[in-house]
Amino acid sequence: MNFLRKEAAALPPYQPFPSGARIKLDMNENPFPLPEPVRQAAIEVAAQLDFARYGDSSATVLRATLAAYAGVQPEMVFCGNGSDEIIHVLLTAFGGNGRRVIIPRPTFVTFRREAILSGAELVEVPLAPAESSNPFALDIDRIIHLAAEKPSIVFVVNPNNPTGNLIPPEDLLRVLTETESLLVVDEAYYEYAGITLAQEVARYPRLAVMRTLSKAFGLAGLRLGYLIASPEVVAALDRVRLPFNVNMFTQGVARAAVENAHLFQPQVAALLAERDKLWQGLASLPGLRPFPTHTNFILFSVPKPPADVWHRLFAAGILILDVSRDPLLKNCLRVSTGTAEENAVFLQRLKECLA
Ligand SMILES: Cc1ncc(COP(=O)(O)O)c(C=O)c1O
């Protein structure tokens, strides 16, 4: 198809591994059921909405709810059909020809894809190697140097995916004080890490903090991401987003979930306790090294070819993520924390794979 844009032709379709595995630990989802009041609210939302009508294109009520949760003003909140869409909208507004997009490597894949699609110059800055004294540390001086050269947008995930490590927030703020660039900090795992730059957005209009309901809130299938940004940035994104980008059902259920955020706190605490057990279990296996994590997933290196380990686990009905194609993660796999039972089966099978 010779009229396909060259940027689109360069991209393979995004195809996550088809689900259906008995134990699914590949996408950092919340393994617990929705708290009952939220599930009931979702049923009521579905029963009460008039789907024949367009909803509120501005998601006014949901934005106010998210603003209260994040401790910011409603005009500082932008909603998207998942954070994935927000990345797309950000790059439609601020990326493109003549702009530079700076991202660490390895990190969440969508930044790279969307930067390429927008036609921007993509610069990937490698993290510190696994063998260094501070594994996967961000080279902030390099990022600042690159971001000072040209109008840029810097994307950083904190804590990073797939490595799980936390970047000191004060390092990130240097991008704002030492360059003119836009800094987007993706806090998809905020509820697990408990560290945020949201309160700094009012002080730094070029800072945007992105979050999602797909992880701790257990609503990956609902598709709701939000950005905390200056009113100027929100207004810019409103110019380029599609009308009605967040549908009325998602708006209603997301609102109920965030209003009931306290009901998710016991789930977060339970998952973190399970994650620590899983980490200890991984550390006790010979030749295997789990890396420190501030999220609900764990990156670990294996003493055998990672693709073989992945295939054997998959054959046993367990789906995790093989990240070993990245040169910095040559021997690594990533596993999400599941329920206690799922983690126990995973550890047992992994042990058998390594025997
Ligand atoms: C860092 C990061 N950002 C964003 C997302 C996607 O979020 P959403 O489901 O809101 O598009 C993920 C999902 O894995 C992620 O790890």
mmCIF file of C-alpha atoms and ligand atoms in Angstrom:
data_model
loop_
_atom_site.group_PDB
_atom_site.id
_atom_site.type_symbol
_atom_site.label_atom_id
_atom_site.label_comp_id
_atom_site.label_asym_id
_atom_site.label_seq_id
_atom_site.Cartn_x
_atom_site.Cartn_y
_atom_site.Cartn_z
ATOM 1 C CA MET A 1 0.000 0.000 0.000
ATOM 2 C CA ASN A 2 2.209 2.798 -1.235
ATOM 3 C CA PHE A 3 0.099 5.666 0.107
ATOM 4 C CA LEU A 4 0.603 4.582 3.730
ATOM 5 C CA ARG A 5 2.558 7.251 5.640
ATOM 6 C CA LYS A 6 6.171 6.166 6.064
ATOM 7 C CA GLU A 7 5.891 6.663 9.847
ATOM 8 C CA ALA A 8 2.948 4.238 9.970
ATOM 9 C CA ALA A 9 4.646 1.756 7.645
ATOM 10 C CA ALA A 10 7.575 1.596 10.101
ATOM 11 C CA LEU A 11 5.362 0.339 12.933
ATOM 12 C CA PRO A 12 4.360 -3.260 13.570
ATOM 13 C CA PRO A 13 0.753 -3.541 14.817
ATOM 14 C CA TYR A 14 0.460 -3.544 18.607
ATOM 15 C CA GLN A 15 -0.374 -7.126 19.424
ATOM 16 C CA PRO A 16 -0.163 -8.134 23.045
ATOM 17 C CA PHE A 17 -0.047 -11.852 23.560
ATOM 18 C CA PRO A 18 -3.596 -13.235 23.254
ATOM 19 C CA SER A 19 -4.982 -13.839 26.724
ATOM 20 C CA GLY A 20 -6.629 -17.081 27.655
ATOM 21 C CA ALA A 21 -3.761 -18.340 29.790
ATOM 22 C CA ARG A 22 -4.922 -19.876 33.048
ATOM 23 C CA ILE A 23 -2.634 -17.605 35.036
ATOM 24 C CA LYS A 24 -2.178 -14.184 33.476
ATOM 25 C CA LEU A 25 0.765 -12.276 34.901
ATOM 26 C CA ASP A 26 1.908 -10.313 31.855
ATOM 27 C CA MET A 27 0.188 -6.896 31.945
ATOM 28 C CA ASN A 28 0.421 -5.672 35.547
ATOM 29 C CA GLU A 29 -3.320 -5.809 36.068
ATOM 30 C CA ASN A 30 -5.019 -5.979 39.457
ATOM 31 C CA PRO A 31 -5.856 -9.665 40.100
ATOM 32 C CA PHE A 32 -8.567 -8.961 42.701
ATOM 33 C CA PRO A 33 -12.281 -8.542 41.938
ATOM 34 C CA LEU A 34 -13.743 -5.030 41.894
ATOM 35 C CA PRO A 35 -14.940 -3.986 45.363
ATOM 36 C CA GLU A 36 -18.645 -4.845 45.519
ATOM 37 C CA PRO A 37 -19.968 -1.245 45.854
ATOM 38 C CA VAL A 38 -18.052 -0.284 42.709
ATOM 39 C CA ARG A 39 -19.354 -3.318 40.820
ATOM 40 C CA GLN A 40 -22.897 -2.409 41.891
ATOM 41 C CA ALA A 41 -22.354 1.200 40.847
ATOM 42 C CA ALA A 42 -21.230 -0.007 37.397
ATOM 43 C CA ILE A 43 -24.466 -1.968 37.017
ATOM 44 C CA GLU A 44 -26.498 1.094 38.034
ATOM 45 C CA VAL A 45 -24.574 3.352 35.659
ATOM 46 C CA ALA A 46 -25.312 0.950 32.803
ATOM 47 C CA ALA A 47 -29.018 0.820 33.734
ATOM 48 C CA GLN A 48 -29.468 4.588 34.049
ATOM 49 C CA LEU A 49 -27.545 6.005 31.101
ATOM 50 C CA ASP A 50 -29.259 7.000 27.885
ATOM 51 C CA PHE A 51 -26.921 5.449 25.340
ATOM 52 C CA ALA A 52 -28.914 6.979 22.464
ATOM 53 C CA ARG A 53 -27.477 10.382 23.357
ATOM 54 C CA TYR A 54 -23.926 11.663 23.177
ATOM 55 C CA GLY A 55 -22.394 12.014 26.610
ATOM 56 C CA ASP A 56 -20.485 14.913 28.136
ATOM 57 C CA SER A 57 -17.554 15.449 25.789
ATOM 58 C CA SER A 58 -15.689 17.344 28.520
ATOM 59 C CA ALA A 59 -16.159 14.638 31.209
ATOM 60 C CA THR A 60 -16.896 17.491 33.631
ATOM 61 C CA VAL A 61 -18.011 15.481 36.667
ATOM 62 C CA LEU A 62 -15.301 12.841 36.302
ATOM 63 C CA ARG A 63 -12.614 15.509 35.987
ATOM 64 C CA ALA A 64 -13.811 17.119 39.228
ATOM 65 C CA THR A 65 -13.718 13.719 40.961
ATOM 66 C CA LEU A 66 -10.207 12.982 39.698
ATOM 67 C CA ALA A 67 -9.071 16.500 40.665
ATOM 68 C CA ALA A 68 -10.259 15.954 44.230
ATOM 69 C CA TYR A 69 -8.465 12.578 44.328
ATOM 70 C CA ALA A 70 -5.225 14.078 43.004
ATOM 71 C CA GLY A 71 -5.449 17.275 45.080
ATOM 72 C CA VAL A 72 -5.543 19.666 42.102
ATOM 73 C CA GLN A 73 -8.071 21.927 40.351
ATOM 74 C CA PRO A 74 -10.542 20.384 37.825
ATOM 75 C CA GLU A 75 -9.184 22.567 34.989
ATOM 76 C CA MET A 76 -5.858 20.795 35.540
ATOM 77 C CA VAL A 77 -7.266 17.363 34.596
ATOM 78 C CA PHE A 78 -7.481 15.873 31.105
ATOM 79 C CA CYS A 79 -9.114 12.469 30.512
ATOM 80 C CA GLY A 80 -8.341 9.927 27.818
ATOM 81 C CA ASN A 81 -9.418 6.526 26.585
ATOM 82 C CA GLY A 82 -6.604 4.982 28.629
ATOM 83 C CA SER A 83 -3.221 6.669 29.103
ATOM 84 C CA ASP A 84 -2.349 5.257 25.712
ATOM 85 C CA GLU A 85 -4.700 7.758 24.102
ATOM 86 C CA ILE A 86 -3.293 10.587 26.199
ATOM 87 C CA ILE A 87 0.202 9.793 24.905
ATOM 88 C CA HIS A 88 -1.206 9.952 21.372
ATOM 89 C CA VAL A 89 -2.958 13.271 22.053
ATOM 90 C CA LEU A 90 0.150 14.743 23.719
ATOM 91 C CA LEU A 91 2.233 13.883 20.676
ATOM 92 C CA THR A 92 -0.413 15.204 18.293
ATOM 93 C CA ALA A 93 -0.278 18.522 20.148
ATOM 94 C CA PHE A 94 3.409 18.766 21.017
ATOM 95 C CA GLY A 95 5.240 16.211 18.860
ATOM 96 C CA GLY A 96 5.687 16.067 15.101
ATOM 97 C CA ASN A 97 8.240 17.363 12.679
ATOM 98 C CA GLY A 98 10.988 19.542 14.129
ATOM 99 C CA ARG A 99 10.362 18.356 17.681
ATOM 100 C CA ARG A 100 12.412 15.926 19.691
ATOM 101 C CA VAL A 101 10.919 13.203 21.873
ATOM 102 C CA ILE A 102 13.270 11.950 24.572
ATOM 103 C CA ILE A 103 12.536 8.717 26.390
ATOM 104 C CA PRO A 104 14.605 6.366 28.516
ATOM 105 C CA ARG A 105 15.233 2.862 27.228
ATOM 106 C CA PRO A 106 13.876 0.418 28.227
ATOM 107 C CA THR A 107 10.517 1.878 29.116
ATOM 108 C CA PHE A 108 6.815 1.529 28.302
ATOM 109 C CA VAL A 109 6.521 0.816 24.552
ATOM 110 C CA THR A 110 3.752 3.261 23.592
ATOM 111 C CA PHE A 111 5.957 6.358 23.890
ATOM 112 C CA ARG A 112 8.296 5.069 21.212
ATOM 113 C CA ARG A 113 5.502 4.050 18.856
ATOM 114 C CA GLU A 114 3.576 7.296 19.170
ATOM 115 C CA ALA A 115 6.707 9.440 18.881
ATOM 116 C CA ILE A 116 7.585 7.705 15.590
ATOM 117 C CA LEU A 117 4.020 8.031 14.341
ATOM 118 C CA SER A 118 3.931 11.766 15.086
ATOM 119 C CA GLY A 119 6.994 12.272 12.897
ATOM 120 C CA ALA A 120 9.127 13.657 15.740
ATOM 121 C CA GLU A 121 12.797 12.895 16.160
ATOM 122 C CA LEU A 122 13.014 10.084 18.706
ATOM 123 C CA VAL A 123 15.989 9.936 21.068
ATOM 124 C CA GLU A 124 16.248 7.000 23.444
ATOM 125 C CA VAL A 125 18.566 7.344 26.426
ATOM 126 C CA PRO A 126 19.747 3.995 27.809
ATOM 127 C CA LEU A 127 19.309 3.356 31.522
ATOM 128 C CA ALA A 128 22.280 2.193 33.619
ATOM 129 C CA PRO A 129 23.084 -1.488 33.031
ATOM 130 C CA ALA A 130 21.753 -4.167 35.364
ATOM 131 C CA GLU A 131 25.305 -4.865 36.574
ATOM 132 C CA SER A 132 25.938 -1.261 37.685
ATOM 133 C CA SER A 133 25.832 -0.146 41.330
ATOM 134 C CA ASN A 134 22.476 1.576 40.660
ATOM 135 C CA PRO A 135 20.711 -0.756 38.184
ATOM 136 C CA PHE A 136 18.529 1.024 35.606
ATOM 137 C CA ALA A 137 19.258 4.512 36.968
ATOM 138 C CA LEU A 138 18.220 7.352 34.659
ATOM 139 C CA ASP A 139 20.981 9.427 33.053
ATOM 140 C CA ILE A 140 19.313 12.718 33.883
ATOM 141 C CA ASP A 141 22.290 14.842 32.788
ATOM 142 C CA ARG A 142 22.117 13.304 29.318
ATOM 143 C CA ILE A 143 18.376 13.898 29.142
ATOM 144 C CA ILE A 144 18.782 17.534 30.193
ATOM 145 C CA HIS A 145 21.543 18.045 27.646
ATOM 146 C CA LEU A 146 19.365 16.633 24.835
ATOM 147 C CA ALA A 147 16.246 18.509 25.964
ATOM 148 C CA ALA A 148 18.099 21.823 26.077
ATOM 149 C CA GLU A 149 19.187 21.579 22.422
ATOM 150 C CA LYS A 150 15.801 21.657 20.714
ATOM 151 C CA PRO A 151 12.059 21.972 21.582
ATOM 152 C CA SER A 152 11.448 18.663 23.251
ATOM 153 C CA ILE A 153 9.013 16.513 25.094
ATOM 154 C CA VAL A 154 10.518 14.194 27.694
ATOM 155 C CA PHE A 155 8.581 11.114 28.814
ATOM 156 C CA VAL A 156 9.603 9.303 31.977
ATOM 157 C CA VAL A 157 7.740 6.515 33.736
ATOM 158 C CA ASN A 158 8.091 6.647 37.512
ATOM 159 C CA PRO A 159 8.463 3.974 38.788
ATOM 160 C CA ASN A 160 9.680 2.722 35.437
ATOM 161 C CA ASN A 161 8.124 -0.139 33.507
ATOM 162 C CA PRO A 162 9.535 -2.803 32.970
ATOM 163 C CA THR A 163 12.379 -2.229 35.440
ATOM 164 C CA GLY A 164 10.313 -1.241 38.513
ATOM 165 C CA ASN A 165 12.842 1.254 39.885
ATOM 166 C CA LEU A 166 11.986 4.715 41.171
ATOM 167 C CA ILE A 167 13.669 7.854 39.845
ATOM 168 C CA PRO A 168 14.288 10.539 42.484
ATOM 169 C CA PRO A 169 11.588 13.194 41.841
ATOM 170 C CA GLU A 170 14.106 16.011 42.414
ATOM 171 C CA ASP A 171 16.160 14.708 39.457
ATOM 172 C CA LEU A 172 13.090 14.944 37.241
ATOM 173 C CA LEU A 173 12.351 18.509 38.291
ATOM 174 C CA ARG A 174 15.774 19.505 36.934
ATOM 175 C CA VAL A 175 14.384 18.941 33.415
ATOM 176 C CA LEU A 176 11.974 21.800 34.140
ATOM 177 C CA THR A 177 14.419 24.180 35.757
ATOM 178 C CA GLU A 178 17.297 23.558 33.335
ATOM 179 C CA THR A 179 15.433 23.297 29.995
ATOM 180 C CA GLU A 180 12.386 24.784 28.237
ATOM 181 C CA SER A 181 10.956 21.344 27.484
ATOM 182 C CA LEU A 182 7.720 19.660 28.439
ATOM 183 C CA LEU A 183 8.135 16.848 30.967
ATOM 184 C CA VAL A 184 5.522 14.091 31.188
ATOM 185 C CA VAL A 185 5.864 11.792 34.190
ATOM 186 C CA ASP A 186 3.817 8.634 33.783
ATOM 187 C CA GLU A 187 2.729 7.529 37.259
ATOM 188 C CA ALA A 188 0.749 4.471 36.158
ATOM 189 C CA TYR A 189 1.930 2.644 39.308
ATOM 190 C CA TYR A 190 1.443 5.610 41.661
ATOM 191 C CA GLU A 191 -0.878 3.781 44.063
ATOM 192 C CA TYR A 192 1.818 1.133 44.623
ATOM 193 C CA ALA A 193 4.786 3.503 44.858
ATOM 194 C CA GLY A 194 3.052 6.267 46.854
ATOM 195 C CA ILE A 195 5.327 8.929 45.318
ATOM 196 C CA THR A 196 3.999 11.653 43.051
ATOM 197 C CA LEU A 197 4.876 14.939 41.411
ATOM 198 C CA ALA A 198 1.191 15.927 41.081
ATOM 199 C CA GLN A 199 1.534 18.687 43.658
ATOM 200 C CA GLU A 200 4.360 20.285 41.662
ATOM 201 C CA VAL A 201 2.229 20.822 38.550
ATOM 202 C CA ALA A 202 0.784 24.109 39.878
ATOM 203 C CA ARG A 203 4.355 25.416 40.224
ATOM 204 C CA TYR A 204 5.728 24.069 36.918
ATOM 205 C CA PRO A 205 3.377 24.639 33.947
ATOM 206 C CA ARG A 206 5.585 22.457 31.702
ATOM 207 C CA LEU A 207 5.132 19.430 33.985
ATOM 208 C CA ALA A 208 2.366 16.898 33.332
ATOM 209 C CA VAL A 209 1.663 13.834 35.467
ATOM 210 C CA MET A 210 -0.166 10.925 33.853
ATOM 211 C CA ARG A 211 -2.093 8.229 35.690
ATOM 212 C CA THR A 212 -4.480 5.401 34.852
ATOM 213 C CA LEU A 213 -7.303 3.387 36.372
ATOM 214 C CA SER A 214 -5.901 0.274 34.621
ATOM 215 C CA LYS A 215 -3.570 -0.815 37.414
ATOM 216 C CA ALA A 216 -4.440 -0.382 41.126
ATOM 217 C CA PHE A 217 -8.080 0.477 40.342
ATOM 218 C CA GLY A 218 -8.458 -2.795 38.440
ATOM 219 C CA LEU A 219 -10.227 -1.216 35.451
ATOM 220 C CA ALA A 220 -7.900 -1.942 32.522
ATOM 221 C CA GLY A 221 -10.814 -2.947 30.303
ATOM 222 C CA LEU A 222 -12.791 0.220 31.075
ATOM 223 C CA ARG A 223 -10.090 2.445 29.488
ATOM 224 C CA LEU A 224 -9.563 5.562 31.542
ATOM 225 C CA GLY A 225 -6.330 7.480 31.872
ATOM 226 C CA TYR A 226 -5.905 11.032 33.143
ATOM 227 C CA LEU A 227 -3.332 13.735 32.955
ATOM 228 C CA ILE A 228 -2.671 16.328 35.641
ATOM 229 C CA ALA A 229 -1.320 19.372 33.835
ATOM 230 C CA SER A 230 -1.459 23.159 33.734
ATOM 231 C CA PRO A 231 -4.714 24.627 32.363
ATOM 232 C CA GLU A 232 -2.681 25.768 29.307
ATOM 233 C CA VAL A 233 -1.584 22.208 28.525
ATOM 234 C CA VAL A 234 -5.116 20.882 29.111
ATOM 235 C CA ALA A 235 -6.492 23.547 26.747
ATOM 236 C CA ALA A 236 -3.915 22.573 24.116
ATOM 237 C CA LEU A 237 -4.920 18.908 24.351
ATOM 238 C CA ASP A 238 -8.601 19.863 24.124
ATOM 239 C CA ARG A 239 -7.875 21.404 20.726
ATOM 240 C CA VAL A 240 -6.618 18.135 19.252
ATOM 241 C CA ARG A 241 -8.471 15.323 21.021
ATOM 242 C CA LEU A 242 -11.415 13.597 19.396
ATOM 243 C CA PRO A 243 -14.883 14.639 20.598
ATOM 244 C CA PHE A 244 -16.416 12.221 23.138
ATOM 245 C CA ASN A 245 -13.079 10.431 23.570
ATOM 246 C CA VAL A 246 -14.174 9.066 26.955
ATOM 247 C CA ASN A 247 -17.547 7.372 26.633
ATOM 248 C CA MET A 248 -20.397 7.970 29.105
ATOM 249 C CA PHE A 249 -20.201 4.491 30.667
ATOM 250 C CA THR A 250 -16.485 4.848 31.355
ATOM 251 C CA GLN A 251 -17.071 8.309 32.829
ATOM 252 C CA GLY A 252 -19.734 6.987 35.212
ATOM 253 C CA VAL A 253 -17.886 3.871 36.377
ATOM 254 C CA ALA A 254 -14.549 5.650 36.689
ATOM 255 C CA ARG A 255 -16.220 8.262 38.861
ATOM 256 C CA ALA A 256 -17.700 5.582 41.137
ATOM 257 C CA ALA A 257 -14.308 3.874 41.429
ATOM 258 C CA VAL A 258 -12.408 7.053 42.287
ATOM 259 C CA GLU A 259 -15.073 8.195 44.767
ATOM 260 C CA ASN A 260 -14.529 4.813 46.438
ATOM 261 C CA ALA A 261 -10.724 4.953 46.252
ATOM 262 C CA HIS A 262 -10.517 3.935 49.927
ATOM 263 C CA LEU A 263 -11.986 0.515 49.021
ATOM 264 C CA PHE A 264 -8.953 -0.184 46.847
ATOM 265 C CA GLN A 265 -6.428 0.580 49.582
ATOM 266 C CA PRO A 266 -6.706 -2.876 51.222
ATOM 267 C CA GLN A 267 -6.171 -4.416 47.768
ATOM 268 C CA VAL A 268 -3.034 -2.339 47.239
ATOM 269 C CA ALA A 269 -1.722 -3.337 50.678
ATOM 270 C CA ALA A 270 -2.491 -7.022 50.042
ATOM 271 C CA LEU A 271 -0.878 -6.934 46.622
ATOM 272 C CA LEU A 272 2.279 -5.276 47.967
ATOM 273 C CA ALA A 273 2.525 -7.957 50.664
ATOM 274 C CA GLU A 274 2.117 -10.645 47.980
ATOM 275 C CA ARG A 275 4.690 -8.919 45.806
ATOM 276 C CA ASP A 276 7.221 -8.990 48.639
ATOM 277 C CA LYS A 277 6.581 -12.722 49.119
ATOM 278 C CA LEU A 278 6.955 -13.291 45.399
ATOM 279 C CA TRP A 279 10.199 -11.285 45.385
ATOM 280 C CA GLN A 280 11.588 -13.427 48.228
ATOM 281 C CA GLY A 281 10.468 -16.563 46.404
ATOM 282 C CA LEU A 282 12.298 -15.459 43.253
ATOM 283 C CA ALA A 283 15.413 -14.483 45.220
ATOM 284 C CA SER A 284 15.531 -17.952 46.789
ATOM 285 C CA LEU A 285 15.784 -19.712 43.407
ATOM 286 C CA PRO A 286 19.368 -20.527 42.405
ATOM 287 C CA GLY A 287 20.904 -18.249 39.765
ATOM 288 C CA LEU A 288 17.878 -16.007 39.610
ATOM 289 C CA ARG A 289 18.026 -12.293 40.428
ATOM 290 C CA PRO A 290 14.934 -10.179 41.076
ATOM 291 C CA PHE A 291 15.534 -6.418 40.827
ATOM 292 C CA PRO A 292 14.186 -4.012 43.448
ATOM 293 C CA THR A 293 10.695 -2.773 42.583
ATOM 294 C CA HIS A 294 8.269 -0.050 43.665
ATOM 295 C CA THR A 295 5.413 -1.470 41.601
ATOM 296 C CA ASN A 296 3.152 -4.525 41.413
ATOM 297 C CA PHE A 297 5.539 -6.295 39.008
ATOM 298 C CA ILE A 298 9.045 -7.693 39.265
ATOM 299 C CA LEU A 299 11.827 -7.781 36.701
ATOM 300 C CA PHE A 300 14.172 -10.728 37.173
ATOM 301 C CA SER A 301 17.087 -12.312 35.372
ATOM 302 C CA VAL A 302 17.282 -16.061 34.800
ATOM 303 C CA PRO A 303 20.295 -18.332 34.380
ATOM 304 C CA LYS A 304 18.804 -20.008 31.284
ATOM 305 C CA PRO A 305 17.691 -18.573 27.921
ATOM 306 C CA PRO A 306 14.701 -16.420 28.936
ATOM 307 C CA ALA A 307 12.681 -17.328 25.833
ATOM 308 C CA ASP A 308 12.920 -21.022 26.795
ATOM 309 C CA VAL A 309 11.772 -20.303 30.338
ATOM 310 C CA TRP A 310 8.908 -18.182 28.991
ATOM 311 C CA HIS A 311 7.797 -20.983 26.615
ATOM 312 C CA ARG A 312 7.873 -23.614 29.319
ATOM 313 C CA LEU A 313 5.803 -21.427 31.627
ATOM 314 C CA PHE A 314 3.385 -20.700 28.809
ATOM 315 C CA ALA A 315 3.007 -24.407 28.084
ATOM 316 C CA ALA A 316 2.078 -24.782 31.759
ATOM 317 C CA GLY A 317 -0.691 -22.154 31.389
ATOM 318 C CA ILE A 318 1.236 -19.210 32.857
ATOM 319 C CA LEU A 319 1.673 -16.018 30.850
ATOM 320 C CA ILE A 320 4.419 -13.567 31.856
ATOM 321 C CA LEU A 321 6.344 -11.027 29.737
ATOM 322 C CA ASP A 322 9.584 -11.780 27.912
ATOM 323 C CA VAL A 323 11.502 -8.491 27.829
ATOM 324 C CA SER A 324 14.848 -10.047 26.881
ATOM 325 C CA ARG A 325 14.960 -8.569 23.380
ATOM 326 C CA ASP A 326 16.147 -5.297 24.865
ATOM 327 C CA PRO A 327 19.969 -5.334 25.049
ATOM 328 C CA LEU A 328 19.857 -4.028 28.634
ATOM 329 C CA LEU A 329 17.511 -6.830 29.693
ATOM 330 C CA LYS A 330 19.208 -9.715 27.900
ATOM 331 C CA ASN A 331 18.446 -12.346 30.545
ATOM 332 C CA CYS A 332 15.272 -10.850 31.922
ATOM 333 C CA LEU A 333 11.599 -11.637 32.264
ATOM 334 C CA ARG A 334 8.872 -9.585 33.953
ATOM 335 C CA VAL A 335 6.111 -10.984 36.120
ATOM 336 C CA SER A 336 3.074 -9.195 37.553
ATOM 337 C CA THR A 337 2.010 -10.012 41.089
ATOM 338 C CA GLY A 338 -1.077 -12.203 41.041
ATOM 339 C CA THR A 339 -3.135 -13.703 43.835
ATOM 340 C CA ALA A 340 -1.330 -15.797 46.463
ATOM 341 C CA GLU A 341 -2.412 -18.983 44.649
ATOM 342 C CA GLU A 342 -1.288 -17.740 41.236
ATOM 343 C CA ASN A 343 2.087 -16.651 42.567
ATOM 344 C CA ALA A 344 2.611 -20.000 44.287
ATOM 345 C CA VAL A 345 1.856 -21.941 41.079
ATOM 346 C CA PHE A 346 4.097 -19.598 39.086
ATOM 347 C CA LEU A 347 7.021 -20.021 41.512
ATOM 348 C CA GLN A 348 6.631 -23.801 41.563
ATOM 349 C CA ARG A 349 6.587 -24.018 37.748
ATOM 350 C CA LEU A 350 9.505 -21.621 37.441
ATOM 351 C CA LYS A 351 11.505 -23.762 39.829
ATOM 352 C CA GLU A 352 10.786 -26.796 37.642
ATOM 353 C CA CYS A 353 11.845 -24.850 34.523
ATOM 354 C CA LEU A 354 15.180 -23.993 36.104
ATOM 355 C CA ALA A 355 15.908 -27.475 37.487
HETATM 356 C C1 LIG B 1 3.849 2.910 32.352
HETATM 357 C C2 LIG B 1 2.543 2.630 31.753
HETATM 358 N N1 LIG B 1 1.813 3.629 31.243
HETATM 359 C C3 LIG B 1 0.613 3.408 30.686
HETATM 360 C C4 LIG B 1 0.102 2.129 30.600
HETATM 361 C C5 LIG B 1 -1.201 1.909 29.895
HETATM 362 O O1 LIG B 1 -2.208 2.435 30.602
HETATM 363 P P1 LIG B 1 -3.677 2.493 30.006
HETATM 364 O O2 LIG B 1 -4.296 1.163 30.214
HETATM 365 O O3 LIG B 1 -4.305 3.582 30.814
HETATM 366 O O4 LIG B 1 -3.591 2.869 28.545
HETATM 367 C C6 LIG B 1 0.812 1.063 31.111
HETATM 368 C C7 LIG B 1 0.290 -0.307 30.991
HETATM 369 O O5 LIG B 1 0.974 -1.278 31.109
HETATM 370 C C8 LIG B 1 2.063 1.320 31.694
HETATM 371 O O6 LIG B 1 2.811 0.340 32.195
#
